[in-house]
Amino acid sequence: MSLPTAHDLHIFGSVNGAEFDLVGGGKGNPNDGTLETSVKSTRGALPCSPLLIGPNLGYGFYQYLPFPGGASPFQTAITDGGYQVHRVFKFEDGGVLNCNFRYTYEGGKIKGEFQLIGSGFPAGGPVMSGGLTTLDRSVAKLQCSDDCTITGTNNWSFCTTDGKRHQADVQTNYTSAKP
């Protein structure tokens, strides 16, 4: 199988009880690690800062990352039953974002189905008031837990309109259908 270069995406959920639904897709290059994704809302304006949802559009598509010596475990997993990702963001202001991602490979494309549920974000905080401006770069520490699971930890930091940072501790579990 050649490495995937296109994807379809459905990302949906709620933040503080307000629902959203986005559909779209894009392309990626598994040789240089680039990714382009476009989505459109089927429910109007987002109930929170787009930066809460936006990074999840790209940071989950590890199938496009170059890997020394051939296909990555993520590229192999999508063609052998798919894999799931569960990611939890615990923000410094008490907000929590629970993310569930499902990746499969159908018709020559990666299919991504993402559900994001956020709760506890203060109404006047940067997530709900549009106060996030950019996402800082971060590095995840990955380790194998067993033959089907990789776990990752990192700290995400967003710049805010008042020149400060808004941070979240992030725990991620990647589980493939088969070893």
PDB file of C-alpha atoms in Angstrom:
ATOM      1  CA  MET A   1       0.000   0.000   0.000  1.00  0.00           C
ATOM      2  CA  SER A   2       1.224   3.485  -0.789  1.00  0.00           C
ATOM      3  CA  LEU A   3       1.264   6.022   2.012  1.00  0.00           C
ATOM      4  CA  PRO A   4      -1.998   8.013   2.395  1.00  0.00           C
ATOM      5  CA  THR A   5      -2.144  11.542   0.969  1.00  0.00           C
ATOM      6  CA  ALA A   6      -5.789  12.581   1.562  1.00  0.00           C
ATOM      7  CA  HIS A   7      -8.291  12.600   4.406  1.00  0.00           C
ATOM      8  CA  ASP A   8     -11.940  13.260   5.221  1.00  0.00           C
ATOM      9  CA  LEU A   9     -12.816  14.709   8.600  1.00  0.00           C
ATOM     10  CA  HIS A  10     -15.867  15.061  10.836  1.00  0.00           C
ATOM     11  CA  ILE A  11     -15.267  16.903  14.119  1.00  0.00           C
ATOM     12  CA  PHE A  12     -18.148  17.488  16.502  1.00  0.00           C
ATOM     13  CA  GLY A  13     -19.047  17.925  20.142  1.00  0.00           C
ATOM     14  CA  SER A  14     -19.796  20.650  22.643  1.00  0.00           C
ATOM     15  CA  VAL A  15     -18.082  23.214  24.839  1.00  0.00           C
ATOM     16  CA  ASN A  16     -19.867  24.128  28.075  1.00  0.00           C
ATOM     17  CA  GLY A  17     -22.977  22.492  26.599  1.00  0.00           C
ATOM     18  CA  ALA A  18     -23.022  24.490  23.323  1.00  0.00           C
ATOM     19  CA  GLU A  19     -22.771  22.109  20.356  1.00  0.00           C
ATOM     20  CA  PHE A  20     -20.678  22.402  17.193  1.00  0.00           C
ATOM     21  CA  ASP A  21     -20.239  20.273  14.067  1.00  0.00           C
ATOM     22  CA  LEU A  22     -17.548  20.609  11.384  1.00  0.00           C
ATOM     23  CA  VAL A  23     -17.000  18.609   8.186  1.00  0.00           C
ATOM     24  CA  GLY A  24     -14.259  18.717   5.590  1.00  0.00           C
ATOM     25  CA  GLY A  25     -11.001  17.161   4.604  1.00  0.00           C
ATOM     26  CA  GLY A  26      -7.663  17.798   3.050  1.00  0.00           C
ATOM     27  CA  LYS A  27      -4.340  16.402   2.018  1.00  0.00           C
ATOM     28  CA  GLY A  28      -1.018  15.550   3.553  1.00  0.00           C
ATOM     29  CA  ASN A  29       2.453  14.546   2.475  1.00  0.00           C
ATOM     30  CA  PRO A  30       3.905  11.616   4.452  1.00  0.00           C
ATOM     31  CA  ASN A  31       7.350  12.308   2.986  1.00  0.00           C
ATOM     32  CA  ASP A  32       7.768  15.845   4.349  1.00  0.00           C
ATOM     33  CA  GLY A  33       5.122  15.900   7.108  1.00  0.00           C
ATOM     34  CA  THR A  34       2.953  18.709   5.707  1.00  0.00           C
ATOM     35  CA  LEU A  35      -0.804  18.821   6.191  1.00  0.00           C
ATOM     36  CA  GLU A  36      -3.664  20.992   4.891  1.00  0.00           C
ATOM     37  CA  THR A  37      -7.203  20.706   6.244  1.00  0.00           C
ATOM     38  CA  SER A  38     -10.341  22.744   5.508  1.00  0.00           C
ATOM     39  CA  VAL A  39     -13.556  22.378   7.465  1.00  0.00           C
ATOM     40  CA  LYS A  40     -16.916  24.145   7.487  1.00  0.00           C
ATOM     41  CA  SER A  41     -19.393  24.451  10.296  1.00  0.00           C
ATOM     42  CA  THR A  42     -22.809  22.881   9.820  1.00  0.00           C
ATOM     43  CA  ARG A  43     -24.152  24.676  12.934  1.00  0.00           C
ATOM     44  CA  GLY A  44     -23.064  28.298  12.640  1.00  0.00           C
ATOM     45  CA  ALA A  45     -20.457  30.062  14.746  1.00  0.00           C
ATOM     46  CA  LEU A  46     -18.267  28.097  17.133  1.00  0.00           C
ATOM     47  CA  PRO A  47     -19.216  28.449  20.815  1.00  0.00           C
ATOM     48  CA  CYS A  48     -15.578  29.009  21.847  1.00  0.00           C
ATOM     49  CA  SER A  49     -12.226  30.190  20.554  1.00  0.00           C
ATOM     50  CA  PRO A  50     -11.402  28.384  17.281  1.00  0.00           C
ATOM     51  CA  LEU A  51      -7.933  27.741  18.718  1.00  0.00           C
ATOM     52  CA  LEU A  52      -9.412  25.260  21.197  1.00  0.00           C
ATOM     53  CA  ILE A  53     -10.632  23.112  18.301  1.00  0.00           C
ATOM     54  CA  GLY A  54      -8.226  24.017  15.477  1.00  0.00           C
ATOM     55  CA  PRO A  55      -5.047  22.324  16.701  1.00  0.00           C
ATOM     56  CA  ASN A  56      -6.919  19.024  16.972  1.00  0.00           C
ATOM     57  CA  LEU A  57      -7.447  19.131  13.196  1.00  0.00           C
ATOM     58  CA  GLY A  58      -3.751  18.641  12.529  1.00  0.00           C
ATOM     59  CA  TYR A  59      -2.040  17.329  15.621  1.00  0.00           C
ATOM     60  CA  GLY A  60      -3.980  14.073  15.356  1.00  0.00           C
ATOM     61  CA  PHE A  61      -2.953  13.123  11.812  1.00  0.00           C
ATOM     62  CA  TYR A  62       0.337  11.398  12.647  1.00  0.00           C
ATOM     63  CA  GLN A  63      -0.115   9.312   9.484  1.00  0.00           C
ATOM     64  CA  TYR A  64       1.538  12.157   7.573  1.00  0.00           C
ATOM     65  CA  LEU A  65       4.714  12.273   9.646  1.00  0.00           C
ATOM     66  CA  PRO A  66       7.877  10.924   8.001  1.00  0.00           C
ATOM     67  CA  PHE A  67       9.185   7.814   9.721  1.00  0.00           C
ATOM     68  CA  PRO A  68      12.648   6.332   9.262  1.00  0.00           C
ATOM     69  CA  GLY A  69      12.722   2.917   7.659  1.00  0.00           C
ATOM     70  CA  GLY A  70       9.240   2.773   6.137  1.00  0.00           C
ATOM     71  CA  ALA A  71       5.675   3.074   7.374  1.00  0.00           C
ATOM     72  CA  SER A  72       5.038   4.448  10.873  1.00  0.00           C
ATOM     73  CA  PRO A  73       2.944   2.537  13.424  1.00  0.00           C
ATOM     74  CA  PHE A  74       0.141   5.051  12.734  1.00  0.00           C
ATOM     75  CA  GLN A  75       0.235   4.398   8.967  1.00  0.00           C
ATOM     76  CA  THR A  76       0.214   0.649   9.548  1.00  0.00           C
ATOM     77  CA  ALA A  77      -2.631   0.795  12.085  1.00  0.00           C
ATOM     78  CA  ILE A  78      -5.102   2.648   9.833  1.00  0.00           C
ATOM     79  CA  THR A  79      -4.897  -0.138   7.244  1.00  0.00           C
ATOM     80  CA  ASP A  80      -5.171  -2.916   9.834  1.00  0.00           C
ATOM     81  CA  GLY A  81      -8.403  -2.156  11.682  1.00  0.00           C
ATOM     82  CA  GLY A  82      -7.748   1.502  12.457  1.00  0.00           C
ATOM     83  CA  TYR A  83      -6.877   3.108  15.757  1.00  0.00           C
ATOM     84  CA  GLN A  84      -8.345   5.401  18.365  1.00  0.00           C
ATOM     85  CA  VAL A  85      -6.928   8.278  20.349  1.00  0.00           C
ATOM     86  CA  HIS A  86      -8.211   9.557  23.678  1.00  0.00           C
ATOM     87  CA  ARG A  87      -6.769  12.922  24.709  1.00  0.00           C
ATOM     88  CA  VAL A  88      -7.568  14.968  27.824  1.00  0.00           C
ATOM     89  CA  PHE A  89      -6.610  18.633  28.258  1.00  0.00           C
ATOM     90  CA  LYS A  90      -6.715  19.948  31.836  1.00  0.00           C
ATOM     91  CA  PHE A  91      -6.547  23.738  31.690  1.00  0.00           C
ATOM     92  CA  GLU A  92      -5.203  25.946  34.451  1.00  0.00           C
ATOM     93  CA  ASP A  93      -8.588  27.709  34.862  1.00  0.00           C
ATOM     94  CA  GLY A  94     -10.435  24.432  35.541  1.00  0.00           C
ATOM     95  CA  GLY A  95     -11.656  23.812  31.994  1.00  0.00           C
ATOM     96  CA  VAL A  96     -11.343  20.260  30.663  1.00  0.00           C
ATOM     97  CA  LEU A  97     -11.443  19.116  27.037  1.00  0.00           C
ATOM     98  CA  ASN A  98     -11.991  15.374  26.417  1.00  0.00           C
ATOM     99  CA  CYS A  99     -11.212  14.281  22.851  1.00  0.00           C
ATOM    100  CA  ASN A 100     -11.919  10.962  21.155  1.00  0.00           C
ATOM    101  CA  PHE A 101     -10.466  10.412  17.689  1.00  0.00           C
ATOM    102  CA  ARG A 102     -11.106   7.411  15.416  1.00  0.00           C
ATOM    103  CA  TYR A 103      -8.944   6.831  12.333  1.00  0.00           C
ATOM    104  CA  THR A 104      -9.609   4.338   9.540  1.00  0.00           C
ATOM    105  CA  TYR A 105      -8.586   3.990   5.911  1.00  0.00           C
ATOM    106  CA  GLU A 106     -11.304   3.691   3.242  1.00  0.00           C
ATOM    107  CA  GLY A 107     -11.334   4.327  -0.484  1.00  0.00           C
ATOM    108  CA  GLY A 108      -7.732   5.508  -0.535  1.00  0.00           C
ATOM    109  CA  LYS A 109      -8.350   8.142   2.179  1.00  0.00           C
ATOM    110  CA  ILE A 110      -7.836   8.453   5.900  1.00  0.00           C
ATOM    111  CA  LYS A 111     -11.208   8.866   7.622  1.00  0.00           C
ATOM    112  CA  GLY A 112     -11.119  10.906  10.829  1.00  0.00           C
ATOM    113  CA  GLU A 113     -14.078  11.036  13.220  1.00  0.00           C
ATOM    114  CA  PHE A 114     -13.345  13.364  16.172  1.00  0.00           C
ATOM    115  CA  GLN A 115     -15.554  14.085  19.178  1.00  0.00           C
ATOM    116  CA  LEU A 116     -14.560  16.909  21.554  1.00  0.00           C
ATOM    117  CA  ILE A 117     -16.420  17.599  24.797  1.00  0.00           C
ATOM    118  CA  GLY A 118     -15.352  20.626  26.831  1.00  0.00           C
ATOM    119  CA  SER A 119     -16.649  21.633  30.241  1.00  0.00           C
ATOM    120  CA  GLY A 120     -15.847  23.960  33.106  1.00  0.00           C
ATOM    121  CA  PHE A 121     -14.456  26.814  31.014  1.00  0.00           C
ATOM    122  CA  PRO A 122     -15.134  30.182  32.713  1.00  0.00           C
ATOM    123  CA  ALA A 123     -17.402  32.448  30.621  1.00  0.00           C
ATOM    124  CA  GLY A 124     -14.923  35.343  30.835  1.00  0.00           C
ATOM    125  CA  GLY A 125     -11.829  33.182  30.342  1.00  0.00           C
ATOM    126  CA  PRO A 126      -9.738  33.124  27.157  1.00  0.00           C
ATOM    127  CA  VAL A 127     -11.334  29.946  25.749  1.00  0.00           C
ATOM    128  CA  MET A 128     -14.914  31.257  25.835  1.00  0.00           C
ATOM    129  CA  SER A 129     -14.235  34.963  25.241  1.00  0.00           C
ATOM    130  CA  GLY A 130     -12.027  34.598  22.147  1.00  0.00           C
ATOM    131  CA  GLY A 131      -8.895  35.508  24.081  1.00  0.00           C
ATOM    132  CA  LEU A 132      -6.606  32.839  22.592  1.00  0.00           C
ATOM    133  CA  THR A 133      -4.358  34.193  19.812  1.00  0.00           C
ATOM    134  CA  THR A 134      -1.828  31.456  18.940  1.00  0.00           C
ATOM    135  CA  LEU A 135      -0.682  28.027  20.056  1.00  0.00           C
ATOM    136  CA  ASP A 136       2.923  27.682  21.169  1.00  0.00           C
ATOM    137  CA  ARG A 137       4.930  24.741  19.886  1.00  0.00           C
ATOM    138  CA  SER A 138       5.060  21.717  22.134  1.00  0.00           C
ATOM    139  CA  VAL A 139       6.780  18.362  22.224  1.00  0.00           C
ATOM    140  CA  ALA A 140       5.047  15.179  23.345  1.00  0.00           C
ATOM    141  CA  LYS A 141       6.834  12.449  25.236  1.00  0.00           C
ATOM    142  CA  LEU A 142       5.618   9.124  23.789  1.00  0.00           C
ATOM    143  CA  GLN A 143       6.098   5.670  25.254  1.00  0.00           C
ATOM    144  CA  CYS A 144       4.771   2.187  24.510  1.00  0.00           C
ATOM    145  CA  SER A 145       2.460   0.864  27.211  1.00  0.00           C
ATOM    146  CA  ASP A 146       1.767  -2.470  25.512  1.00  0.00           C
ATOM    147  CA  ASP A 147       1.595  -3.964  21.995  1.00  0.00           C
ATOM    148  CA  CYS A 148      -1.480  -1.895  21.086  1.00  0.00           C
ATOM    149  CA  THR A 149      -1.066   1.283  23.153  1.00  0.00           C
ATOM    150  CA  ILE A 150       1.207   4.319  23.028  1.00  0.00           C
ATOM    151  CA  THR A 151       0.813   7.007  25.699  1.00  0.00           C
ATOM    152  CA  GLY A 152       1.899  10.611  25.445  1.00  0.00           C
ATOM    153  CA  THR A 153       2.195  13.586  27.771  1.00  0.00           C
ATOM    154  CA  ASN A 154       2.886  17.232  27.074  1.00  0.00           C
ATOM    155  CA  ASN A 155       2.000  20.780  28.037  1.00  0.00           C
ATOM    156  CA  TRP A 156       0.077  22.976  25.596  1.00  0.00           C
ATOM    157  CA  SER A 157       0.441  26.726  25.940  1.00  0.00           C
ATOM    158  CA  PHE A 158      -1.679  29.312  24.143  1.00  0.00           C
ATOM    159  CA  CYS A 159      -0.802  33.015  23.822  1.00  0.00           C
ATOM    160  CA  THR A 160      -3.641  35.295  24.910  1.00  0.00           C
ATOM    161  CA  THR A 161      -4.798  38.757  23.865  1.00  0.00           C
ATOM    162  CA  ASP A 162      -3.480  40.207  27.138  1.00  0.00           C
ATOM    163  CA  GLY A 163       0.054  38.934  26.429  1.00  0.00           C
ATOM    164  CA  LYS A 164      -0.078  36.050  28.895  1.00  0.00           C
ATOM    165  CA  ARG A 165      -0.123  32.277  28.424  1.00  0.00           C
ATOM    166  CA  HIS A 166      -3.037  29.892  29.002  1.00  0.00           C
ATOM    167  CA  GLN A 167      -1.788  26.375  29.682  1.00  0.00           C
ATOM    168  CA  ALA A 168      -3.100  22.837  29.725  1.00  0.00           C
ATOM    169  CA  ASP A 169      -1.561  19.553  30.811  1.00  0.00           C
ATOM    170  CA  VAL A 170      -2.312  16.954  28.140  1.00  0.00           C
ATOM    171  CA  GLN A 171      -2.501  13.151  28.432  1.00  0.00           C
ATOM    172  CA  THR A 172      -2.972  11.116  25.233  1.00  0.00           C
ATOM    173  CA  ASN A 173      -3.538   7.381  24.693  1.00  0.00           C
ATOM    174  CA  TYR A 174      -3.233   5.891  21.186  1.00  0.00           C
ATOM    175  CA  THR A 175      -4.797   2.431  20.872  1.00  0.00           C
ATOM    176  CA  SER A 176      -4.588   0.359  17.689  1.00  0.00           C
ATOM    177  CA  ALA A 177      -7.084  -2.380  16.842  1.00  0.00           C
ATOM    178  CA  LYS A 178      -4.264  -4.920  16.392  1.00  0.00           C
ATOM    179  CA  PRO A 179      -0.641  -5.174  17.621  1.00  0.00           C
TER     180      PRO A 179
END
